[in-house]
Tab-separated table of C-alpha atoms in Angstrom:
chain	number	residue	atom	x	y	z
A	1	MET	CA	-0.715	6.990	26.558
A	2	THR	CA	-3.691	4.986	27.718
A	3	THR	CA	-1.630	3.377	30.524
A	4	ASP	CA	-3.561	5.258	33.355
A	5	PHE	CA	-5.237	2.399	34.965
A	6	PRO	CA	-9.086	2.939	35.110
A	7	ALA	CA	-10.267	2.110	38.542
A	8	ALA	CA	-13.296	-0.103	37.015
A	9	ALA	CA	-10.772	-2.267	35.160
A	10	ALA	CA	-9.685	-3.932	38.395
A	11	THR	CA	-13.023	-5.752	38.546
A	12	ASP	CA	-14.450	-5.542	34.998
A	13	ASP	CA	-12.823	-7.647	32.243
A	14	HIS	CA	-14.361	-5.781	29.351
A	15	ILE	CA	-13.078	-2.540	30.737
A	16	PHE	CA	-9.671	-4.070	31.236
A	17	ALA	CA	-9.500	-5.624	27.865
A	18	THR	CA	-10.448	-2.333	26.160
A	19	TRP	CA	-7.842	-0.540	28.136
A	20	LEU	CA	-5.132	-2.953	27.429
A	21	ALA	CA	-5.704	-3.146	23.675
A	22	GLY	CA	-5.776	0.694	23.695
A	23	ALA	CA	-2.581	1.048	25.657
A	24	ALA	CA	-0.838	-1.520	23.183
A	25	GLY	CA	-2.230	0.530	20.175
A	26	ASP	CA	-0.819	3.722	21.671
A	27	ARG	CA	2.564	2.086	22.128
A	28	LEU	CA	2.420	1.026	18.451
A	29	LEU	CA	1.725	4.424	17.253
A	30	GLU	CA	4.841	5.637	19.139
A	31	VAL	CA	6.958	2.929	17.646
A	32	ARG	CA	5.461	3.779	14.095
A	33	SER	CA	6.601	7.364	14.638
A	34	GLN	CA	10.220	6.556	15.257
A	35	GLY	CA	11.410	6.540	11.537
A	36	LEU	CA	11.875	2.791	11.302
A	37	GLU	CA	11.185	0.864	8.034
A	38	GLY	CA	10.407	-2.579	6.723
A	39	ARG	CA	11.501	-5.482	8.784
A	40	GLU	CA	12.929	-3.258	11.563
A	41	LEU	CA	9.679	-1.628	12.050
A	42	LYS	CA	7.717	-4.863	12.103
A	43	ASP	CA	10.028	-6.386	14.529
A	44	ALA	CA	9.973	-3.395	16.838
A	45	GLY	CA	6.246	-3.198	16.694
A	46	ASP	CA	5.672	-6.921	17.692
A	47	ALA	CA	8.316	-6.737	20.517
A	48	ALA	CA	7.056	-3.449	22.022
A	49	ALA	CA	3.215	-4.650	21.957
A	50	GLN	CA	4.164	-7.941	23.395
A	51	ALA	CA	6.211	-6.492	26.189
A	52	LEU	CA	3.566	-3.971	27.240
A	53	ILE	CA	0.732	-6.454	27.206
A	54	ALA	CA	2.718	-9.066	29.163
A	55	GLU	CA	3.742	-6.623	31.769
A	56	LEU	CA	0.186	-5.171	32.246
A	57	LEU	CA	-1.330	-8.759	32.507
A	58	ALA	CA	1.181	-9.742	34.988
A	59	GLU	CA	0.469	-6.659	36.981
A	60	HIS	CA	-3.275	-6.645	36.788
A	61	ARG	CA	-4.252	-10.210	36.052
A	62	PRO	CA	-1.364	-12.284	37.686
A	63	ASP	CA	-3.498	-15.412	38.123
A	64	ASP	CA	-4.591	-15.810	34.658
A	65	ALA	CA	-2.961	-17.723	31.925
A	66	VAL	CA	-1.924	-16.177	28.614
A	67	LEU	CA	-1.616	-17.402	24.978
A	68	SER	CA	0.017	-14.952	22.763
A	69	GLU	CA	1.341	-15.072	19.221
A	70	GLU	CA	4.472	-13.407	20.320
A	71	ALA	CA	5.208	-15.677	23.384
A	72	ALA	CA	6.007	-19.412	23.979
A	73	ASP	CA	2.867	-21.454	24.601
A	74	ASP	CA	2.684	-22.462	28.196
A	75	LYS	CA	0.470	-25.541	28.060
A	76	SER	CA	-0.574	-24.971	31.738
A	77	ARG	CA	-3.299	-22.740	30.187
A	78	LEU	CA	-5.152	-26.067	29.403
A	79	GLN	CA	-5.807	-26.370	33.024
A	80	SER	CA	-6.748	-22.707	33.652
A	81	LYS	CA	-10.272	-21.473	33.923
A	82	ARG	CA	-9.237	-17.982	32.503
A	83	VAL	CA	-6.908	-17.590	29.580
A	84	TRP	CA	-6.249	-14.253	27.861
A	85	ILE	CA	-5.677	-14.813	24.010
A	86	ILE	CA	-3.548	-12.147	22.619
A	87	ASP	CA	-2.405	-10.872	19.179
A	88	PRO	CA	-0.237	-7.912	20.048
A	89	LEU	CA	-0.028	-6.801	16.418
A	90	ASP	CA	-2.318	-8.273	13.936
A	91	GLY	CA	-1.516	-6.945	10.394
A	92	THR	CA	2.293	-6.596	10.733
A	93	ARG	CA	2.623	-5.930	7.053
A	94	GLU	CA	0.084	-3.077	7.058
A	95	PHE	CA	1.622	-1.625	10.307
A	96	SER	CA	5.044	-1.444	8.498
A	97	GLU	CA	3.403	0.667	5.517
A	98	PRO	CA	2.411	3.988	6.945
A	99	PRO	CA	-0.189	5.625	6.528
A	100	ARG	CA	-2.203	2.229	6.291
A	101	ASP	CA	-4.716	1.915	9.059
A	102	ASP	CA	-5.824	-1.718	8.589
A	103	TRP	CA	-3.885	-3.213	11.383
A	104	ALA	CA	-5.019	-4.100	15.074
A	105	VAL	CA	-4.444	-5.271	18.460
A	106	HIS	CA	-6.398	-8.259	19.621
A	107	VAL	CA	-7.256	-8.953	23.363
A	108	ALA	CA	-9.907	-11.750	24.261
A	109	LEU	CA	-10.567	-13.596	27.479
A	110	TRP	CA	-11.561	-17.272	27.251
A	111	GLU	CA	-13.353	-18.605	30.507
A	112	ASP	CA	-14.564	-22.047	31.331
A	113	GLY	CA	-15.022	-23.237	27.715
A	114	ASP	CA	-15.903	-20.054	25.722
A	115	LEU	CA	-14.789	-16.480	24.938
A	116	THR	CA	-16.397	-14.056	27.275
A	117	VAL	CA	-14.542	-10.610	26.589
A	118	GLY	CA	-12.971	-9.184	23.524
A	119	ALA	CA	-11.401	-5.977	22.453
A	120	VAL	CA	-10.016	-5.128	19.075
A	121	ALA	CA	-8.070	-1.880	18.787
A	122	GLN	CA	-7.599	-0.014	15.513
A	123	PRO	CA	-5.064	2.480	16.612
A	124	ALA	CA	-4.662	4.355	13.285
A	125	LEU	CA	-8.526	4.954	13.522
A	126	GLY	CA	-8.577	5.863	17.034
A	127	GLU	CA	-11.104	3.077	17.779
A	128	THR	CA	-11.406	0.198	20.221
A	129	PHE	CA	-14.250	-2.252	19.529
A	130	ASN	CA	-15.176	-4.142	22.450
A	131	THR	CA	-17.781	-6.487	24.264
A	132	GLY	CA	-18.404	-4.047	27.133
A	133	THR	CA	-19.955	-1.463	24.918
A	134	PRO	CA	-21.100	-3.751	21.997
A	135	SER	CA	-21.419	-2.331	18.634
A	136	VAL	CA	-24.918	-2.140	16.847
A	137	VAL	CA	-24.522	-3.363	13.371
A	138	PRO	CA	-26.313	-0.770	11.478
A	139	PRO	CA	-28.794	-1.647	8.672
A	140	ARG	CA	-26.966	-2.925	5.455
A	141	THR	CA	-26.267	0.079	3.323
A	142	SER	CA	-25.103	-2.064	0.081
A	143	THR	CA	-27.234	-3.461	-2.574
A	144	ARG	CA	-24.816	-6.286	-3.273
A	145	PRO	CA	-23.236	-8.243	-0.388
A	146	ARG	CA	-19.484	-7.076	0.290
A	147	ILE	CA	-17.067	-9.784	1.323
A	148	ALA	CA	-13.723	-8.719	3.027
A	149	VAL	CA	-10.611	-10.660	1.812
A	150	SER	CA	-6.963	-10.469	1.964
A	151	ARG	CA	-5.468	-7.821	-0.138
A	152	THR	CA	-2.437	-10.134	-0.706
A	153	ARG	CA	-3.878	-13.736	-0.725
A	154	PRO	CA	-7.551	-13.750	-1.581
A	155	PRO	CA	-8.841	-17.368	-1.602
A	156	ALA	CA	-9.957	-18.665	-4.974
A	157	PHE	CA	-13.167	-20.179	-3.436
A	158	VAL	CA	-14.338	-16.900	-2.144
A	159	GLN	CA	-14.184	-15.452	-5.711
A	160	ALA	CA	-16.372	-18.290	-6.576
A	161	LEU	CA	-18.890	-17.715	-3.790
A	162	ALA	CA	-18.965	-13.965	-4.906
A	163	GLU	CA	-19.982	-14.933	-8.301
A	164	GLU	CA	-22.615	-17.200	-6.977
A	165	ILE	CA	-24.300	-14.681	-4.694
A	166	ASP	CA	-23.378	-11.574	-6.752
A	167	ALA	CA	-21.179	-10.269	-4.026
A	168	GLU	CA	-18.295	-7.852	-4.438
A	169	LEU	CA	-14.864	-8.405	-2.858
A	170	VAL	CA	-13.296	-5.753	-0.612
A	171	PRO	CA	-9.576	-6.286	-0.053
A	172	MET	CA	-7.955	-5.179	3.241
A	173	GLY	CA	-5.448	-6.074	5.726
A	174	SER	CA	-5.439	-7.833	9.114
A	175	ALA	CA	-7.905	-10.530	10.163
A	176	GLY	CA	-9.226	-8.317	12.802
A	177	VAL	CA	-9.702	-5.481	10.605
A	178	LYS	CA	-11.752	-7.704	8.259
A	179	VAL	CA	-14.132	-8.821	10.956
A	180	MET	CA	-14.480	-5.329	12.324
A	181	SER	CA	-15.308	-4.313	8.649
A	182	VAL	CA	-18.539	-6.364	9.026
A	183	VAL	CA	-19.144	-4.890	12.421
A	184	ARG	CA	-18.782	-1.292	10.942
A	185	ASP	CA	-20.833	-2.110	7.815
A	186	VAL	CA	-17.742	-1.651	5.650
A	187	ALA	CA	-18.326	-5.278	4.616
A	188	ASP	CA	-21.196	-7.866	5.072
A	189	ALA	CA	-18.990	-10.989	5.402
A	190	TYR	CA	-15.525	-12.289	6.008
A	191	ILE	CA	-14.862	-15.809	4.993
A	192	HIS	CA	-11.320	-17.459	5.462
A	193	ALA	CA	-9.642	-20.677	4.949
A	194	GLY	CA	-6.048	-21.554	4.512
A	195	GLY	CA	-4.627	-20.961	7.942
A	196	GLN	CA	-5.149	-18.849	11.034
A	197	TYR	CA	-4.393	-19.328	14.754
A	198	GLU	CA	-6.674	-18.878	17.805
A	199	TRP	CA	-5.079	-15.403	18.462
A	200	ASP	CA	-6.032	-14.166	14.917
A	201	ASN	CA	-9.655	-14.222	15.461
A	202	ALA	CA	-10.525	-14.878	19.230
A	203	ALA	CA	-10.897	-11.085	20.083
A	204	PRO	CA	-12.595	-10.199	16.643
A	205	VAL	CA	-14.987	-13.101	17.142
A	206	ALA	CA	-15.891	-12.082	20.712
A	207	VAL	CA	-16.668	-8.570	19.396
A	208	ALA	CA	-18.619	-9.750	16.336
A	209	ARG	CA	-20.803	-12.104	18.406
A	210	ALA	CA	-21.610	-9.305	21.051
A	211	ALA	CA	-22.694	-7.224	17.943
A	212	GLY	CA	-25.022	-9.995	16.786
A	213	LEU	CA	-23.137	-11.416	13.888
A	214	PHE	CA	-22.883	-15.011	12.781
A	215	CYS	CA	-19.605	-16.612	13.520
A	216	SER	CA	-18.445	-20.245	12.817
A	217	ARG	CA	-16.104	-22.435	11.071
A	218	VAL	CA	-16.560	-22.569	7.317
A	219	ASP	CA	-18.562	-25.870	7.609
A	220	GLY	CA	-20.875	-24.199	10.157
A	221	SER	CA	-19.478	-25.790	13.263
A	222	GLU	CA	-18.538	-24.069	16.412
A	223	LEU	CA	-15.227	-22.235	16.875
A	224	ALA	CA	-13.259	-23.572	19.792
A	225	TYR	CA	-10.640	-21.797	21.801
A	226	ASN	CA	-7.940	-22.681	24.236
A	227	GLN	CA	-7.128	-25.985	22.505
A	228	ASP	CA	-3.992	-27.947	22.722
A	229	ASN	CA	-3.522	-27.347	18.979
A	230	VAL	CA	-4.025	-23.619	18.343
A	231	SER	CA	-4.496	-23.835	14.662
A	232	LEU	CA	-7.838	-22.424	13.700
A	233	PRO	CA	-7.708	-22.426	10.055
A	234	ASP	CA	-11.076	-21.358	8.898
A	235	LEU	CA	-13.689	-18.798	9.789
A	236	ILE	CA	-17.141	-17.230	8.662
A	237	VAL	CA	-18.182	-13.783	10.149
A	238	CYS	CA	-21.190	-12.431	8.500
A	239	ARG	CA	-24.549	-10.793	8.904
A	240	PRO	CA	-27.025	-13.459	10.048
A	241	GLU	CA	-29.162	-13.231	6.865
A	242	LEU	CA	-26.144	-14.491	4.781
A	243	ALA	CA	-24.973	-17.407	6.949
A	244	GLU	CA	-27.126	-20.059	5.277
A	245	GLN	CA	-26.048	-19.080	1.805
A	246	ILE	CA	-22.320	-19.163	2.758
A	247	VAL	CA	-22.395	-22.285	4.591
A	248	ASP	CA	-24.371	-24.087	2.144
A	249	PHE	CA	-21.730	-22.850	-0.762
A	250	VAL	CA	-18.837	-24.168	1.333
A	251	LYS	CA	-20.475	-27.435	2.080
A	252	ARG	CA	-21.188	-27.936	-1.683
A	253	ASN	CA	-17.933	-26.819	-3.049
A	254	GLY	CA	-15.264	-26.921	-0.491
A	255	THR	CA	-12.523	-24.336	0.023
A	256	ASP	CA	-9.742	-25.765	-2.374
């Protein structure tokens, strides 16, 4: 387990977030190895990761507020200067289908109006992408742009975008994995519309920004976190050189 607390994490939020996401990822790998299947495995994963993250936040960051997919929304966070935004298991479907590796753990910190820290663990890959040691996005290796899309619900407007800019679609699981695919040069863009919440993309966006990627709503406007309404239904994460084309397409054609 990654639960041995690194001394530097006491004062460094980047190290703490990375450790926390990794510890939850280790716990999820343990759950996955217990022989459970289907809904039972999904529920066990959600519960185990949430319990561990809640326990460790209470122990090591007791004065901070928390917004988690798997816990009731305590609106007192709206008066807090520090809010951890958590998705204990992003990509529950993929987690429940071993040996798929396209699922993740999201840990982000919002401070005084913006995201400052993020960590996205992909436990099945043994990787935790984070803002403390930002990834350097390598030069693009593809001749055609690659757009990460849902493997189960690819939006029709993204297909139209791909045709306009001669891009190929790359299906994969969780939202965090799709954003990290751009960080890793597995894809060049991830465009989503049709429903997400703050915990679905806060940590991935923090990591992507730190890596120098463009991040916005689909109309090009800023992403806002720790809002009263936690719905954040659309998102663009892409290489900077593709941003203008993508935003212009959405403004002209919409997402319906």
